[in-house]
Coordinates of C-alpha atoms in Angstrom, one line a residue:
M7 CA 113.6 80.8 60.3
D8 CA 113.8 78.0 62.9
S9 CA 115.8 80.2 65.2
L10 CA 113.3 83.0 64.8
I11 CA 110.5 80.6 65.9
R12 CA 112.5 79.4 68.9
D13 CA 113.3 82.9 70.0
C14 CA 109.6 83.8 69.6
D15 CA 108.7 80.9 71.9
K16 CA 111.3 82.0 74.4
L17 CA 110.0 85.6 74.3
A18 CA 106.4 84.4 74.9
K19 CA 107.5 82.2 77.9
H20 CA 109.5 85.1 79.3
Q21 CA 106.5 87.4 78.9
L22 CA 104.3 84.9 80.7
S23 CA 106.8 84.5 83.5
S24 CA 107.4 88.2 83.9
T25 CA 103.7 88.9 84.0
Q26 CA 103.2 86.2 86.7
K27 CA 106.0 87.6 88.9
S28 CA 104.6 91.1 88.6
L29 CA 101.0 89.9 89.5
N30 CA 102.3 87.9 92.5
S31 CA 104.2 91.0 93.8
I32 CA 101.1 93.2 93.3
D33 CA 99.0 90.6 95.2
L34 CA 101.4 90.8 98.1
A35 CA 101.3 94.6 98.1
L36 CA 97.5 94.5 98.1
Q37 CA 97.4 92.0 101.0
A38 CA 99.8 94.3 103.0
L39 CA 97.6 97.3 102.3
Q40 CA 94.5 95.3 103.3
T41 CA 96.1 94.3 106.6
A42 CA 97.2 97.9 107.2
K43 CA 93.6 99.1 106.4
Q44 CA 92.1 96.6 108.8
S45 CA 94.5 97.7 111.5
I46 CA 93.6 101.3 111.1
Q47 CA 89.8 100.7 110.9
T48 CA 89.5 98.3 113.9
P49 CA 87.7 100.3 116.6
G50 CA 89.3 100.8 120.0
T51 CA 92.8 99.7 118.9
V52 CA 96.0 101.6 118.7
V53 CA 97.1 102.0 115.1
N54 CA 99.7 99.4 114.4
S55 CA 102.6 101.3 112.7
E56 CA 104.3 98.0 111.9
S57 CA 101.6 97.1 109.4
L58 CA 101.9 100.4 107.7
V59 CA 105.7 100.1 107.5
K60 CA 105.3 96.6 106.0
A61 CA 102.8 97.9 103.5
K62 CA 105.1 100.7 102.4
S63 CA 108.0 98.3 102.1
Q64 CA 106.0 95.8 100.0
I65 CA 104.8 98.6 97.7
D66 CA 108.3 99.8 97.2
K67 CA 109.5 96.2 96.4
T68 CA 106.6 95.8 94.0
Q69 CA 107.3 99.0 92.2
T70 CA 111.0 98.0 91.8
L71 CA 110.2 94.5 90.6
V72 CA 107.5 95.6 88.1
S73 CA 109.9 98.3 86.7
D74 CA 112.7 95.7 86.3
Q75 CA 110.5 93.2 84.7
L76 CA 109.2 95.8 82.2
R77 CA 112.7 96.9 81.4
E78 CA 113.9 93.4 80.8
L79 CA 110.9 92.5 78.7
Y80 CA 111.4 95.6 76.6
T81 CA 115.0 94.8 76.0
N82 CA 114.1 91.2 74.9
V83 CA 111.4 92.5 72.6
S84 CA 113.8 95.0 71.1
K85 CA 116.4 92.3 70.5
Y86 CA 113.8 90.0 68.9
G87 CA 112.7 92.9 66.6
K88 CA 116.3 93.3 65.4
H89 CA 116.4 89.5 64.8
V90 CA 113.3 89.7 62.7
E91 CA 114.7 92.6 60.7
K92 CA 117.9 90.8 60.1
T93 CA 116.2 87.6 59.1
F94 CA 113.9 89.3 56.6
K95 CA 116.3 91.9 55.3
L96 CA 115.8 92.4 51.6
D97 CA 118.5 93.4 49.1
L98 CA 116.7 96.0 47.1
S99 CA 119.7 96.6 44.9
V100 CA 118.5 93.8 42.6
V101 CA 115.5 95.9 41.8
S102 CA 117.6 98.8 40.5
T103 CA 119.7 96.5 38.3
S104 CA 116.8 94.2 37.2
R105 CA 115.5 94.4 33.6
A106 CA 112.1 93.0 34.7
F107 CA 110.5 96.5 34.6
E108 CA 112.2 97.9 31.5
D109 CA 109.1 97.3 29.3
K110 CA 106.7 98.2 32.1
R111 CA 108.0 101.7 33.0
S112 CA 104.7 103.4 32.1
E113 CA 102.6 100.9 34.1
L114 CA 105.0 101.2 37.0
G115 CA 104.9 105.0 36.8
Q116 CA 101.2 105.1 36.7
A117 CA 101.0 102.8 39.8
V118 CA 103.3 105.1 41.7
L119 CA 101.3 108.2 40.6
Q120 CA 98.0 106.6 41.7
H121 CA 99.6 105.8 45.1
F122 CA 100.5 109.5 45.6
L123 CA 97.0 110.6 44.6
R124 CA 95.3 108.1 46.9
E125 CA 97.6 109.3 49.8
G126 CA 96.5 112.9 49.1
D127 CA 100.0 114.1 48.2
F128 CA 98.9 116.1 45.1
E129 CA 101.9 118.3 44.8
L130 CA 104.2 115.3 44.8
A131 CA 101.9 113.5 42.3
R132 CA 102.1 116.4 39.8
G133 CA 105.9 116.7 40.3
F134 CA 106.3 113.0 39.7
A135 CA 104.1 113.0 36.6
E136 CA 106.1 115.9 35.2
E137 CA 109.5 114.2 35.9
A138 CA 108.3 110.8 34.6
Q139 CA 106.5 112.4 31.6
L140 CA 103.1 110.9 32.6
E141 CA 99.6 112.1 32.0
V142 CA 98.4 113.1 35.4
G143 CA 94.7 113.5 34.5
E144 CA 93.4 116.7 36.2
E145 CA 89.9 115.3 36.5
A146 CA 91.2 112.4 38.6
V147 CA 93.3 114.8 40.7
E148 CA 90.3 117.0 41.3
G149 CA 88.2 114.0 42.3
F150 CA 90.8 113.0 45.0
E151 CA 91.2 116.6 46.1
E152 CA 87.4 116.9 46.6
M153 CA 87.4 113.6 48.5
Y154 CA 90.2 114.7 50.9
G155 CA 88.5 118.1 51.3
I156 CA 85.4 116.3 52.5
L157 CA 87.4 114.1 54.8
K158 CA 89.0 117.1 56.3
E159 CA 85.6 118.7 57.0
I160 CA 84.4 115.5 58.6
R161 CA 87.4 115.1 60.8
G162 CA 87.6 118.7 61.7
E163 CA 85.9 120.7 64.4
G164 CA 82.2 120.3 64.2
H165 CA 82.4 117.2 62.0
V166 CA 80.7 118.9 59.0
L167 CA 78.8 116.4 56.9
E168 CA 77.1 118.7 54.3
G169 CA 79.9 118.2 51.7
A170 CA 79.8 114.4 52.1
V171 CA 76.0 114.4 51.7
R172 CA 76.2 116.6 48.5
W173 CA 78.9 114.2 47.2
A174 CA 76.8 111.1 47.8
V175 CA 73.7 112.7 46.2
Q176 CA 75.7 113.7 43.1
R177 CA 77.1 110.2 42.6
R178 CA 73.9 108.3 43.6
A179 CA 73.5 106.9 40.1
E180 CA 77.1 106.0 39.7
M181 CA 77.2 103.9 42.8
E182 CA 73.8 102.3 42.3
G183 CA 72.5 100.6 45.5
L184 CA 75.6 101.5 47.4
G185 CA 75.1 105.1 46.7
L186 CA 71.6 105.1 48.3
A187 CA 72.9 103.3 51.4
L188 CA 75.8 105.8 51.8
E189 CA 73.5 108.7 51.3
F190 CA 71.0 107.4 53.8
A191 CA 73.8 106.8 56.4
L192 CA 75.1 110.3 56.0
H193 CA 71.6 111.8 56.3
R194 CA 71.1 109.8 59.4
L195 CA 74.4 111.0 60.9
R196 CA 73.5 114.6 60.1
F197 CA 70.1 114.1 61.7
L198 CA 71.7 112.8 64.9
Q199 CA 74.1 115.7 64.9
L200 CA 71.3 118.3 64.7
V201 CA 69.4 116.5 67.4
E202 CA 72.4 116.6 69.7
L203 CA 72.8 120.3 69.0
G204 CA 69.2 120.8 69.9
D205 CA 68.1 122.1 66.5
A206 CA 64.9 120.0 66.2
E207 CA 63.5 122.1 63.3
A208 CA 66.6 121.5 61.1
A209 CA 66.6 117.9 62.1
L210 CA 63.0 117.4 61.0
R211 CA 63.7 119.2 57.7

């Protein structure tokens, strides 16, 4: 762990140094461009090609330096990531041979099943329940399916809110004060949608 902390400090210092080098080079490029710009804009003077050449040269140097610094930093971050993975690598084989879960198989199975349901992977949840001989509870599945269907409508084209509003109205009593707050927030969003669409009559209703 100590070596991980030391490497983290080194990486942070390198990032700071790399950033400063890049910023200094960018400042030089900006100064060169400003000089070239003034040379071009000065009335009654011949355009100084030397200032343009210097500006182009400095820009090329800056581009090369910034690319090199980014590449080097990326390499160091990648190495540090591997160091972290190696340090915190877990031997999961002990889980498969452990007897700690032998009398908790049902509870563990239910936890996995609930995870699949909450993730919206209903086909996998039903398959897992069948294999593990667990009661899936179709009412719970239908509730999650309804919720994900509503989320799909909200995230889809048009951001449809009617389903969410109906859901909140039906469960107003179950959620007590929170239900009213959610219902009001959804109605407000729907109102703003209709106003943006120019449907004032529907918005007022």
